[in-house]
Amino acid sequence: RLGSPRLPSVPRRVPTMPVVGVLLWATLLTLGWRAAHPKDHGFATPRVQLSFKGKSLLVGVGGRVGPQGGGNHGHPGTGSFSSSFGGHQQSAPSEIPTGIRVQVWPGSHPRAWADAFSSPSQGECGNFIRLIQPWNRTHLYVCGTGAYNPICAFVNRGRKAQDYIFYLEPDKLESGKGKCSYDPKVDTVSALINEELYAGVYIDFMGTDAAIFRTMGKQTAMRTDQYNSRWLNDPAFVRAQLIPDSSERNDDKLYFFFREKSADAPLSPGVYSRIGRICLNDDGGHCCLVNKWSTFLKARLVCSVPGPDGIETHFDELQDVFIQQTQDTKNPVIYAVFSASGSVFKGSAVCVYSMADIRMVFNGPFAHKEGPNYQWMPYTGKMPYPRPGTCPGGTFTPSMKSTKDYPDEVINFMRAHPLMYHAVYPTHRQPLVVRTNVNYRFTTVAVDQVDAADGRYEVLFLGTDRGTVQKVIVLPRDDMETEELMLEEIEVLSPCPLCSQQQQLYVSSAVGVTHLALHRCDVYGEACADCCLARDPYCAWDGSACTRYSASSKRRSRRQDVRHGNPIRQCRGYNSNANKNMVEAVQYGVEGSTAFLECQPRSPQASVKWLLQKDNSDRRKEV
């Protein structure tokens, strides 16, 4: 039976009647409409909750192995996720290796023994893999912490997955300084472009010198200005991504996403999220900024909830970034996960950014400190030519082939003004998903585009620090508001990381890797109404079961309504079969006493409604 949404109710103690005279019915009402309103941010409820029990690990990663051999290839003691999406072509089972190949790559023995007594934790003296990049069709370029002595190597993986080759090239080991962090707890982000490695990394043992480096390849080795807090101030790197600016390759820029300490604290939040960029063909300056980036710029990333009084609540700590490619490679969609962990306010949010907004900020005014209070102001003085941050040989500087040709005033301006005055705000200037007043925070995001019967939808897979993955879609409403639907919450591992390809969600942690299907349509129930009310764009009713939706299917009986979830319209002719599998339970009681009646709903989004039907009557009255 369908009715208007009701708040979930608890089982009630109902006085029992003579058994022959009364039937008590429990009707489940599914909450099909749940608007994403700020006051409900902490109460999103999944339609289906699945436990990790029964899920197997694909690859086991053992504990720390001492200097006698082996190394820990995981990440010590964290509960965060990391994520990426690949292609979505389903591979045949025979193409996926089912065994485990272990390649032992220990750290330096003397250094490992020394660090076992000098480092903060003896468990950190293995060789933790922090960087893996595809070098060519047959090899990977891999870097590890090397027991606080970073080291890199080439790994032969074969030409095809079926070759199942995986071994180190022992004669091609090289230093990992400037490529991989010393400390396994410090993340390294990297991009390998044209056999040149770009990395955001801490390059010293004490973890005080953070830099964006370029090593390897034919171009000059480069880095950010050392110990200059205006450029980088104790950053935590999150992601690096090449995004072209135009059809001219000389305009290509590499974007870095990171968070860093605010140089203005305590007058402002202690942490800011940033997006920075450099030109790939940057050669540094001629006299100033020699072998240092001369095109580095950065801007603040804002993810905040506007309040009724105009005061914004900020999520300042960037945790993860996912780049959703589009048909236009110059304009991908950027999804970012943020958190707030203050003593008063805690929560997480997902914000979406457009490259048009990002480029507008980088083409805007530079931040400049002036005035009696030495406060940030937009720079209004004379702008040197070419505009600082412009790539040489590109659309606007075709006659300048190198940054070494730039005038000294351009280089000096860059060194003193790396920050843009305006911040980058999300689309619609508000988050897509918000969670507050909950006992977890989002740590990662991956996004899949799904074609459904009534349009294309972006499905968000959000990893949490308690080892679960939330499957969420956000639907537009007619009143410019949005509606968030949490389709599933899956307990994958005891806190664990997230990536996906081949219609699988790969989730990794320090203890291993497991994979999940992107859809589990059978868990929604055995009736058309249940399948329709799920509003899962992956799933549709095929006439007999809830199965994977395929846009190319010629079957006319595919029933699906993601936007409205209306089973009355979609399931005509199938609703009569909805009650076939209902189980009737008889409970005896003593007249004049009480009995506890219980009805367990199949979905956390359903409420229970009790109806009383007396003997010799067809009428049912709500209790």
Coordinates of C-alpha atoms in Angstrom, one line a residue:
R1 CA 0.0 0.0 0.0
L2 CA 1.3 3.5 -0.9
G3 CA 0.7 6.7 0.9
S4 CA 2.3 10.0 1.8
P5 CA 5.7 9.9 3.4
R6 CA 5.7 9.3 7.2
L7 CA 8.4 9.6 9.8
P8 CA 9.8 6.2 10.8
S9 CA 7.8 4.9 13.8
V10 CA 8.8 2.4 16.5
P11 CA 6.8 -0.8 17.1
R12 CA 3.9 -0.1 19.4
R13 CA 2.4 -2.2 22.2
V14 CA -1.2 -2.8 21.1
P15 CA -3.8 -4.4 23.4
T16 CA -4.6 -7.9 22.0
M17 CA -8.1 -8.8 20.9
P18 CA -9.6 -12.3 20.7
V19 CA -7.6 -14.0 18.0
V20 CA -10.5 -15.0 15.9
G21 CA -11.9 -11.5 15.8
V22 CA -9.0 -9.3 14.7
L23 CA -6.3 -9.1 12.0
L24 CA -3.5 -6.5 12.6
W25 CA -1.6 -5.4 9.5
A26 CA 1.7 -3.7 9.2
T27 CA 2.1 -1.7 6.1
L28 CA 5.5 -0.3 5.0
L29 CA 5.6 3.2 3.5
T30 CA 8.8 4.0 1.5
L31 CA 10.0 7.5 1.8
G32 CA 10.3 8.3 -1.9
W33 CA 10.9 12.0 -1.5
R34 CA 13.6 13.3 0.9
A35 CA 14.8 16.8 0.0
A36 CA 18.4 17.6 0.8
H37 CA 17.8 20.6 3.1
P38 CA 20.7 22.0 5.2
K39 CA 19.0 21.0 8.4
D40 CA 18.8 17.4 7.3
H41 CA 22.5 17.1 6.4
G42 CA 23.3 14.8 9.2
F43 CA 20.4 12.4 8.6
A44 CA 20.8 11.0 5.1
T45 CA 19.6 7.4 5.3
P46 CA 20.6 4.7 2.8
R47 CA 17.9 2.6 1.2
V48 CA 20.1 -0.5 1.5
Q49 CA 22.9 -1.2 4.1
L50 CA 25.3 -4.0 3.3
S51 CA 28.0 -5.5 5.6
F52 CA 31.5 -6.3 4.5
K53 CA 31.1 -9.9 5.7
G54 CA 31.7 -12.4 3.0
K55 CA 33.7 -10.0 0.8
S56 CA 37.1 -11.4 0.0
L57 CA 40.4 -9.6 -0.4
L58 CA 42.0 -9.7 -3.8
V59 CA 45.5 -8.9 -2.6
G60 CA 46.7 -9.3 0.9
V61 CA 49.3 -6.9 2.3
G62 CA 51.2 -8.3 5.2
G63 CA 52.5 -6.6 8.3
R64 CA 56.0 -5.0 8.5
V65 CA 58.9 -7.2 7.6
G66 CA 62.2 -6.3 9.1
P67 CA 65.5 -5.5 7.4
Q68 CA 66.1 -9.2 6.7
G69 CA 63.9 -8.9 3.7
G70 CA 60.6 -7.7 2.5
G71 CA 58.8 -4.5 3.2
N72 CA 55.4 -3.1 4.0
H73 CA 53.7 -2.0 0.8
G74 CA 50.7 -0.5 2.4
H75 CA 50.1 2.7 4.4
P76 CA 50.6 2.5 8.2
G77 CA 47.7 3.0 10.5
T78 CA 45.3 5.2 8.5
G79 CA 41.6 4.9 7.9
S80 CA 41.3 7.1 4.9
F81 CA 40.4 6.3 1.3
S82 CA 42.1 7.2 -2.0
S83 CA 40.2 7.0 -5.3
S84 CA 40.2 7.1 -9.1
F85 CA 38.0 5.9 -11.9
G86 CA 39.2 4.2 -15.0
G87 CA 37.3 2.8 -18.0
H88 CA 34.0 0.9 -17.7
Q89 CA 34.4 -2.0 -20.1
Q90 CA 33.6 -5.3 -18.5
S91 CA 36.5 -7.7 -18.8
A92 CA 36.1 -11.4 -19.1
P93 CA 36.9 -13.3 -15.9
S94 CA 39.7 -15.1 -17.7
E95 CA 41.4 -11.7 -18.3
I96 CA 41.6 -10.9 -14.6
P97 CA 44.5 -12.5 -12.7
T98 CA 43.3 -14.5 -9.7
G99 CA 46.5 -15.3 -7.9
I100 CA 48.9 -13.1 -6.0
R101 CA 52.4 -12.2 -7.2
V102 CA 54.7 -10.8 -4.5
Q103 CA 57.7 -8.7 -5.4
V104 CA 60.0 -8.2 -2.4
W105 CA 61.7 -4.8 -2.4
P106 CA 63.3 -4.0 0.9
G107 CA 64.7 -0.7 2.1
S108 CA 68.4 -0.1 2.7
H109 CA 69.5 -2.4 5.5
P110 CA 71.8 -0.1 7.4
R111 CA 69.4 2.8 7.1
A112 CA 66.4 0.6 8.1
W113 CA 68.2 -0.6 11.3
A114 CA 69.2 3.0 12.2
D115 CA 65.7 4.4 11.7
A116 CA 64.2 1.6 13.8
F117 CA 65.7 3.4 16.8
S118 CA 65.5 7.0 15.6
S119 CA 62.2 7.4 13.8
P120 CA 58.9 8.0 15.6
S121 CA 57.6 4.5 14.9
Q122 CA 59.5 1.3 14.2
G123 CA 56.7 0.3 11.9
E124 CA 57.7 3.0 9.5
C125 CA 61.0 1.5 8.4
G126 CA 59.8 -0.6 5.6
N127 CA 59.8 0.4 2.0
F128 CA 56.3 1.9 1.6
I129 CA 55.2 2.4 -2.0
R130 CA 54.1 6.0 -2.4
L131 CA 54.3 6.6 -6.2
I132 CA 53.3 4.4 -9.1
Q133 CA 53.1 5.8 -12.7
P134 CA 52.8 4.0 -16.0
W135 CA 56.1 4.5 -17.9
N136 CA 55.2 2.8 -21.2
R137 CA 53.3 -0.3 -22.4
T138 CA 55.5 -2.7 -20.5
H139 CA 56.9 -0.9 -17.4
L140 CA 55.8 1.0 -14.4
Y141 CA 57.8 3.7 -12.6
V142 CA 57.6 3.0 -8.8
C143 CA 59.0 4.9 -5.9
G144 CA 59.1 3.9 -2.2
T145 CA 60.2 5.5 1.1
G146 CA 63.1 3.0 1.3
A147 CA 63.2 3.2 5.1
Y148 CA 63.5 7.0 5.1
N149 CA 65.9 6.8 2.1
P150 CA 63.6 7.2 -1.0
I151 CA 64.3 5.0 -3.9
C152 CA 62.7 4.4 -7.3
A153 CA 62.7 1.5 -9.8
F154 CA 61.2 0.2 -13.0
V155 CA 58.8 -2.7 -12.7
N156 CA 58.2 -4.9 -15.8
R157 CA 54.5 -5.7 -16.0
G158 CA 54.4 -7.3 -19.5
R159 CA 52.6 -6.1 -22.6
K160 CA 49.2 -7.6 -21.6
A161 CA 47.5 -8.5 -18.4
Q162 CA 47.5 -12.1 -19.5
D163 CA 51.3 -12.1 -19.5
Y164 CA 51.1 -11.8 -15.7
I165 CA 54.7 -10.5 -15.4
F166 CA 55.7 -8.4 -12.4
Y167 CA 59.4 -8.0 -11.4
L168 CA 61.8 -5.3 -10.6
E169 CA 64.6 -4.2 -13.0
P170 CA 67.6 -4.5 -10.5
D171 CA 70.0 -2.5 -12.7
K172 CA 67.6 0.5 -12.9
L173 CA 67.4 1.6 -9.3
E174 CA 67.8 5.3 -8.7
S175 CA 67.3 7.9 -5.9
G176 CA 63.8 8.9 -5.1
K177 CA 64.7 12.3 -3.7
G178 CA 62.3 14.9 -5.1
K179 CA 60.0 12.2 -6.3
C180 CA 58.9 10.4 -3.1
S181 CA 58.5 11.4 0.5
Y182 CA 60.7 10.1 3.3
D183 CA 57.8 9.6 5.7
P184 CA 55.3 6.9 4.8
K185 CA 52.5 9.0 6.5
V186 CA 53.1 11.9 4.1
D187 CA 51.3 11.6 0.7
T188 CA 53.1 12.2 -2.6
V189 CA 51.2 13.3 -5.7
S190 CA 52.6 13.0 -9.1
A191 CA 52.1 13.1 -12.8
L192 CA 54.3 11.5 -15.5
I193 CA 54.1 13.5 -18.7
N194 CA 56.4 13.0 -21.7
E195 CA 58.8 11.0 -19.5
E196 CA 59.1 13.9 -17.1
L197 CA 58.0 13.4 -13.5
Y198 CA 56.1 16.2 -11.7
A199 CA 55.6 15.6 -8.0
G200 CA 54.3 17.4 -4.9
V201 CA 56.6 16.1 -2.2
Y202 CA 58.5 16.8 1.0
I203 CA 62.2 16.3 0.1
D204 CA 64.0 16.2 3.5
F205 CA 64.1 13.8 6.3
M206 CA 62.6 16.2 8.8
G207 CA 59.6 17.0 6.6
T208 CA 60.2 20.8 6.5
D209 CA 61.0 21.4 2.8
A210 CA 57.9 20.9 0.6
A211 CA 58.1 21.5 -3.1
I212 CA 56.6 20.9 -6.5
F213 CA 59.3 19.2 -8.5
R214 CA 60.1 18.4 -12.1
T215 CA 62.7 15.7 -12.6
M216 CA 63.8 13.3 -15.3
G217 CA 63.3 14.1 -19.0
K218 CA 65.0 16.6 -21.2
Q219 CA 63.9 19.8 -19.6
T220 CA 65.6 21.6 -16.7
A221 CA 65.0 20.2 -13.2
M222 CA 62.6 22.6 -11.5
R223 CA 61.1 23.3 -8.1
T224 CA 59.1 25.9 -6.2
D225 CA 60.9 28.7 -4.3
Q226 CA 62.5 27.1 -1.2
Y227 CA 61.4 28.1 2.3
N228 CA 59.0 30.7 0.8
S229 CA 55.8 30.5 2.8
R230 CA 54.0 32.7 0.3
W231 CA 54.4 29.9 -2.2
L232 CA 53.8 26.8 0.0
N233 CA 53.2 26.9 3.7
D234 CA 53.3 23.3 5.2
P235 CA 51.2 21.9 2.4
A236 CA 49.4 18.5 2.2
F237 CA 49.3 17.5 -1.5
V238 CA 46.1 15.8 -2.7
R239 CA 46.1 15.6 -6.5
A240 CA 48.0 16.6 -9.6
Q241 CA 46.2 16.7 -13.0
L242 CA 47.2 17.9 -16.5
I243 CA 44.4 20.1 -18.0
P244 CA 45.0 21.7 -21.4
D245 CA 44.0 25.4 -21.7
S246 CA 43.6 25.4 -25.5
S247 CA 44.5 23.6 -28.7
E248 CA 48.0 25.1 -28.4
R249 CA 50.1 22.6 -26.5
N250 CA 52.4 25.3 -25.2
D251 CA 49.5 26.5 -23.1
D252 CA 49.2 23.2 -21.3
K253 CA 49.2 23.5 -17.5
L254 CA 49.5 21.1 -14.6
Y255 CA 47.1 21.7 -11.7
F256 CA 47.9 20.8 -8.1
F257 CA 45.3 20.5 -5.4
F258 CA 46.5 20.8 -1.9
R259 CA 45.7 22.3 1.5
E260 CA 48.1 24.4 3.5
K261 CA 48.4 26.5 6.7
S262 CA 47.1 30.0 6.5
A263 CA 49.8 32.6 6.7
D264 CA 47.3 35.0 8.3
A265 CA 46.2 32.9 11.3
P266 CA 44.8 33.5 13.8
L267 CA 42.8 36.2 12.0
S268 CA 41.5 33.6 9.5
P269 CA 41.0 29.8 9.5
G270 CA 44.1 27.8 10.2
V271 CA 43.9 25.8 7.0
Y272 CA 43.1 26.8 3.4
S273 CA 42.4 24.6 0.4
R274 CA 44.3 25.6 -2.7
I275 CA 44.5 25.0 -6.4
G276 CA 47.8 25.8 -8.0
R277 CA 49.1 25.5 -11.5
I278 CA 52.4 25.7 -13.5
C279 CA 53.2 25.7 -17.2
L280 CA 54.7 22.4 -18.5
N281 CA 57.3 24.3 -20.6
D282 CA 58.4 26.5 -17.7
D283 CA 62.3 26.8 -17.7
G284 CA 62.6 29.2 -14.7
G285 CA 64.1 32.7 -14.8
H286 CA 67.4 34.0 -16.3
C287 CA 68.7 35.9 -13.2
C288 CA 66.0 35.4 -10.6
L289 CA 64.1 32.2 -9.9
V290 CA 66.8 30.1 -11.7
N291 CA 65.7 26.5 -11.9
K292 CA 62.5 27.5 -10.1
W293 CA 59.0 27.8 -11.4
S294 CA 58.4 31.2 -12.9
T295 CA 54.7 30.5 -13.7
F296 CA 53.5 29.2 -10.4
L297 CA 50.1 30.6 -9.3
K298 CA 47.6 29.5 -6.6
A299 CA 44.1 30.4 -5.5
R300 CA 41.9 29.4 -2.7
L301 CA 39.2 26.7 -3.1
V302 CA 36.1 27.6 -1.2
C303 CA 33.5 25.0 -0.1
S304 CA 30.9 26.6 2.2
V305 CA 27.3 26.5 3.2
P306 CA 25.6 29.9 3.1
G307 CA 23.7 30.8 6.3
P308 CA 20.4 32.7 6.6
D309 CA 22.3 35.7 8.2
G310 CA 24.8 35.8 5.3
I311 CA 27.6 34.1 7.3
E312 CA 29.1 31.1 5.6
T313 CA 30.1 27.9 7.3
H314 CA 33.4 26.7 5.7
F315 CA 34.8 23.3 5.0
D316 CA 38.4 24.2 4.8
E317 CA 40.3 20.9 4.7
L318 CA 40.6 19.4 1.2
Q319 CA 40.7 15.6 1.4
D320 CA 40.3 14.3 -2.2
V321 CA 39.7 15.4 -5.8
F322 CA 38.1 13.5 -8.7
I323 CA 38.4 14.8 -12.3
Q324 CA 35.3 13.9 -14.4
Q325 CA 36.4 14.0 -18.0
T326 CA 34.0 15.4 -20.6
Q327 CA 33.9 15.4 -24.4
D328 CA 35.8 18.7 -24.1
T329 CA 39.2 17.8 -22.6
K330 CA 39.8 21.4 -21.7
N331 CA 36.8 21.6 -19.4
P332 CA 36.5 18.6 -17.1
V333 CA 34.3 18.7 -14.0
I334 CA 36.1 18.8 -10.7
Y335 CA 34.6 17.0 -7.6
A336 CA 36.3 17.7 -4.3
V337 CA 35.8 16.3 -0.8
F338 CA 36.3 18.7 2.1
S339 CA 36.1 18.3 5.9
A340 CA 35.8 20.6 8.9
S341 CA 37.3 19.4 12.1
G342 CA 37.1 22.3 14.5
S343 CA 36.1 22.0 18.2
V344 CA 32.7 23.6 17.5
F345 CA 31.7 22.3 14.1
K346 CA 32.6 19.0 12.4
G347 CA 31.4 17.7 9.0
S348 CA 32.1 16.9 5.4
A349 CA 31.0 18.2 2.1
V350 CA 31.4 17.5 -1.6
C351 CA 31.7 20.6 -3.9
V352 CA 31.8 20.7 -7.7
Y353 CA 33.9 23.2 -9.7
S354 CA 34.0 24.3 -13.4
M355 CA 37.2 25.1 -15.3
A356 CA 35.5 28.3 -16.5
D357 CA 35.3 29.6 -12.9
I358 CA 38.9 28.4 -12.2
R359 CA 40.4 30.2 -15.2
M360 CA 38.4 33.3 -14.5
V361 CA 40.0 33.5 -11.1
F362 CA 43.5 32.9 -12.5
N363 CA 42.9 35.6 -15.1
G364 CA 41.7 38.0 -12.4
P365 CA 43.6 40.3 -10.0
F366 CA 46.6 39.2 -7.9
A367 CA 46.6 39.4 -4.1
H368 CA 48.7 42.2 -2.7
K369 CA 49.3 43.3 0.8
E370 CA 49.2 47.1 1.4
G371 CA 47.7 49.8 3.6
P372 CA 48.1 50.6 7.3
N373 CA 47.0 47.2 8.5
Y374 CA 49.0 45.4 5.8
Q375 CA 45.9 43.6 4.6
W376 CA 45.2 41.7 1.4
M377 CA 44.0 43.9 -1.5
P378 CA 43.7 43.4 -5.2
Y379 CA 46.8 44.5 -7.0
T380 CA 46.0 47.7 -9.0
G381 CA 49.4 48.8 -10.1
K382 CA 51.0 48.4 -13.6
M383 CA 50.9 44.9 -14.8
P384 CA 54.2 43.7 -16.4
Y385 CA 54.1 42.1 -19.9
P386 CA 53.7 39.2 -20.5
R387 CA 51.1 38.7 -17.7
P388 CA 52.6 36.7 -14.9
G389 CA 51.6 33.0 -15.2
T390 CA 51.4 33.1 -19.0
C391 CA 53.1 30.1 -20.7
P392 CA 55.9 30.9 -23.3
G393 CA 55.2 30.2 -26.9
G394 CA 51.5 30.0 -26.3
T395 CA 48.5 31.8 -27.6
F396 CA 49.4 35.1 -26.0
T397 CA 53.2 34.9 -26.2
P398 CA 54.0 33.3 -29.5
S399 CA 57.3 35.2 -29.9
M400 CA 58.7 34.1 -26.5
K401 CA 60.0 30.5 -26.6
S402 CA 61.2 30.3 -23.0
T403 CA 60.5 31.8 -19.6
K404 CA 64.1 32.8 -19.6
D405 CA 63.2 35.4 -22.2
Y406 CA 60.7 37.0 -19.8
P407 CA 61.8 40.5 -18.4
D408 CA 63.1 40.5 -14.8
E409 CA 60.0 42.6 -13.7
V410 CA 57.8 39.7 -14.7
I411 CA 59.8 37.2 -12.7
N412 CA 60.2 39.4 -9.7
F413 CA 56.4 40.1 -9.7
M414 CA 55.8 36.3 -9.8
R415 CA 58.0 35.6 -6.9
A416 CA 56.2 38.2 -4.7
H417 CA 52.6 37.6 -6.0
P418 CA 51.9 33.9 -6.4
L419 CA 48.4 34.2 -4.8
M420 CA 45.2 35.3 -6.7
Y421 CA 42.9 37.8 -4.9
H422 CA 39.6 36.1 -5.7
A423 CA 38.7 32.5 -4.5
V424 CA 37.2 29.8 -6.6
Y425 CA 33.6 29.0 -5.5
P426 CA 31.7 25.9 -6.4
T427 CA 28.9 25.6 -8.9
H428 CA 25.8 27.3 -7.6
R429 CA 28.0 28.6 -4.7
Q430 CA 27.0 25.7 -2.4
P431 CA 28.0 22.1 -1.8
L432 CA 26.5 19.2 -3.7
V433 CA 26.5 16.9 -0.6
V434 CA 26.8 17.9 3.1
R435 CA 27.1 15.8 6.2
T436 CA 27.1 17.3 9.7
N437 CA 26.5 15.9 13.2
V438 CA 27.6 12.4 12.1
N439 CA 30.3 10.1 13.5
Y440 CA 32.3 9.9 10.3
R441 CA 33.8 12.1 7.6
F442 CA 34.2 11.7 3.8
T443 CA 37.8 11.0 2.8
T444 CA 37.5 10.2 -1.0
V445 CA 35.2 10.5 -4.0
A446 CA 34.8 8.7 -7.3
V447 CA 32.1 9.5 -9.9
D448 CA 30.5 7.4 -12.6
Q449 CA 28.1 8.6 -15.3
V450 CA 25.1 6.3 -15.9
D451 CA 22.6 6.3 -18.7
A452 CA 19.1 5.7 -17.3
A453 CA 15.6 5.6 -18.9
D454 CA 15.0 9.2 -18.0
G455 CA 18.4 10.8 -18.5
R456 CA 22.1 10.6 -17.6
Y457 CA 23.1 10.7 -13.9
E458 CA 26.3 11.2 -12.0
V459 CA 26.6 8.6 -9.3
L460 CA 28.9 9.5 -6.4
F461 CA 30.8 6.8 -4.5
L462 CA 31.9 8.4 -1.2
G463 CA 34.4 6.7 1.0
T464 CA 34.4 7.4 4.7
D465 CA 36.9 7.1 7.5
R466 CA 35.0 4.2 9.1
G467 CA 35.5 1.9 6.2
T468 CA 32.2 2.4 4.3
V469 CA 31.2 3.5 0.8
Q470 CA 28.1 5.5 0.3
K471 CA 26.5 5.4 -3.2
V472 CA 24.7 8.7 -3.7
I473 CA 22.9 10.6 -6.5
V474 CA 21.8 14.2 -6.4
L475 CA 18.7 15.1 -8.5
P476 CA 17.7 18.6 -9.6
R477 CA 14.3 19.9 -8.4
D478 CA 11.9 22.4 -10.1
D479 CA 12.5 25.0 -7.3
M480 CA 16.3 25.2 -8.0
E481 CA 16.8 23.0 -5.0
T482 CA 18.4 19.5 -5.1
E483 CA 17.4 16.2 -3.7
E484 CA 20.0 13.8 -2.4
L485 CA 19.4 10.1 -2.5
M486 CA 21.7 7.7 -0.7
L487 CA 21.1 4.4 -2.5
E488 CA 23.4 2.2 -0.6
E489 CA 25.9 2.2 2.2
I490 CA 28.4 -0.7 2.0
E491 CA 30.7 -1.7 4.8
V492 CA 33.8 -2.7 2.8
L493 CA 36.6 -3.2 5.2
S494 CA 37.4 -2.2 8.7
P495 CA 38.6 1.3 8.0
C496 CA 40.4 1.5 4.8
P497 CA 41.1 3.5 0.3
L498 CA 38.7 3.7 -3.4
C499 CA 39.0 3.4 -7.1
S500 CA 37.0 2.0 -9.9
Q501 CA 37.2 0.5 -13.4
Q502 CA 35.6 -2.3 -15.4
Q503 CA 32.3 -1.9 -13.6
Q504 CA 34.0 -2.6 -10.3
L505 CA 34.8 -0.4 -7.3
Y506 CA 38.3 -1.2 -6.0
V507 CA 38.7 -0.4 -2.4
S508 CA 42.2 -0.7 -0.8
S509 CA 43.6 -0.3 2.7
A510 CA 46.7 -1.2 4.6
V511 CA 45.3 -4.8 5.0
G512 CA 44.4 -5.5 1.4
V513 CA 42.3 -4.8 -1.7
T514 CA 38.7 -5.8 -2.4
H515 CA 36.3 -5.0 -5.2
L516 CA 32.6 -4.3 -5.3
A517 CA 30.1 -4.3 -8.2
L518 CA 28.8 -0.8 -9.0
H519 CA 25.3 -2.2 -8.7
R520 CA 23.4 -4.8 -6.7
C521 CA 19.9 -4.6 -8.2
D522 CA 18.7 -7.8 -6.6
V523 CA 18.9 -6.4 -3.0
Y524 CA 16.1 -3.9 -3.6
G525 CA 13.4 -6.6 -3.5
E526 CA 11.3 -8.9 -5.7
A527 CA 8.5 -6.5 -6.7
C528 CA 8.4 -3.8 -9.4
A529 CA 7.4 -1.2 -6.8
D530 CA 10.5 -1.9 -4.7
C531 CA 12.8 -1.7 -7.7
C532 CA 11.2 1.6 -8.9
L533 CA 11.3 3.2 -5.4
A534 CA 15.0 2.4 -5.2
R535 CA 15.6 5.1 -7.8
D536 CA 19.0 3.6 -8.6
P537 CA 20.0 4.6 -12.2
Y538 CA 21.9 1.3 -12.6
C539 CA 18.7 -0.8 -12.0
A540 CA 15.3 -1.3 -13.7
W541 CA 12.4 -3.8 -13.5
D542 CA 12.6 -6.2 -16.5
G543 CA 9.1 -7.7 -16.0
S544 CA 10.2 -10.4 -13.5
A545 CA 13.1 -9.1 -11.5
C546 CA 15.1 -6.0 -10.6
T547 CA 18.2 -6.2 -12.9
R548 CA 20.9 -4.0 -14.5
Y549 CA 19.5 -1.3 -16.8
S550 CA 20.9 -1.2 -20.3
A551 CA 20.0 1.7 -22.6
S552 CA 20.5 -0.5 -25.6
S553 CA 17.9 -3.1 -24.4
K554 CA 15.0 -3.7 -26.8
R555 CA 12.7 -5.0 -24.0
R556 CA 9.7 -2.8 -23.6
S557 CA 9.0 -3.9 -20.1
R558 CA 12.0 -2.1 -18.6
R559 CA 10.5 0.1 -15.8
Q560 CA 12.6 2.8 -14.2
D561 CA 11.9 6.3 -12.7
V562 CA 15.0 7.8 -11.1
R563 CA 13.8 11.4 -10.9
H564 CA 10.4 10.8 -9.3
G565 CA 10.3 7.2 -8.1
N566 CA 6.6 6.8 -9.0
P567 CA 5.7 3.0 -8.8
I568 CA 2.0 3.7 -9.5
R569 CA 2.8 5.0 -13.0
Q570 CA 5.7 2.7 -13.8
C571 CA 4.5 -0.6 -12.4
R572 CA 0.9 -0.9 -13.8
G573 CA 0.2 -4.5 -14.3
Y574 CA 2.9 -5.6 -11.9
N575 CA 1.6 -4.3 -8.6
S576 CA -0.8 -7.3 -8.2
N577 CA 2.2 -9.5 -7.7
A578 CA 3.8 -7.3 -5.0
N579 CA 2.2 -9.2 -2.1
K580 CA 2.7 -12.8 -3.3
N581 CA 5.8 -13.2 -1.1
M582 CA 4.3 -11.7 2.0
V583 CA 4.5 -13.9 5.1
E584 CA 1.5 -14.0 7.4
A585 CA 2.4 -14.4 11.0
V586 CA -0.1 -15.5 13.7
Q587 CA 0.5 -14.5 17.3
Y588 CA -1.6 -15.6 20.2
G589 CA -2.4 -13.4 23.2
V590 CA -4.5 -13.4 26.3
E591 CA -7.5 -11.1 26.2
G592 CA -7.0 -8.1 28.5
S593 CA -3.2 -8.3 28.4
T594 CA -0.6 -6.8 26.1
A595 CA 1.6 -8.4 23.4
F596 CA 4.6 -7.0 21.5
L597 CA 4.1 -7.0 17.8
E598 CA 7.1 -6.4 15.5
C599 CA 7.5 -5.7 11.7
Q600 CA 11.0 -5.4 10.3
P601 CA 11.1 -3.1 7.2
R602 CA 13.3 -4.1 4.4
S603 CA 14.7 -0.6 3.9
P604 CA 15.9 2.0 6.4
Q605 CA 14.0 4.6 4.4
A606 CA 10.6 2.8 5.1
S607 CA 8.3 3.5 8.0
V608 CA 5.8 1.1 9.6
K609 CA 2.1 1.8 9.7
W610 CA -0.2 -0.5 11.8
L611 CA -3.8 -1.2 10.6
L612 CA -6.6 -3.0 12.5
Q613 CA -9.1 -5.2 10.7
K614 CA -11.9 -6.6 12.7
D615 CA -13.6 -10.0 12.0
N616 CA -16.3 -10.0 9.4
S617 CA -15.2 -6.6 8.1
D618 CA -13.2 -5.4 5.1
R619 CA -12.4 -2.1 6.6
R620 CA -8.9 -1.4 8.1
K621 CA -8.3 1.3 10.7
E622 CA -5.0 2.7 11.6
V623 CA -3.9 2.0 15.1

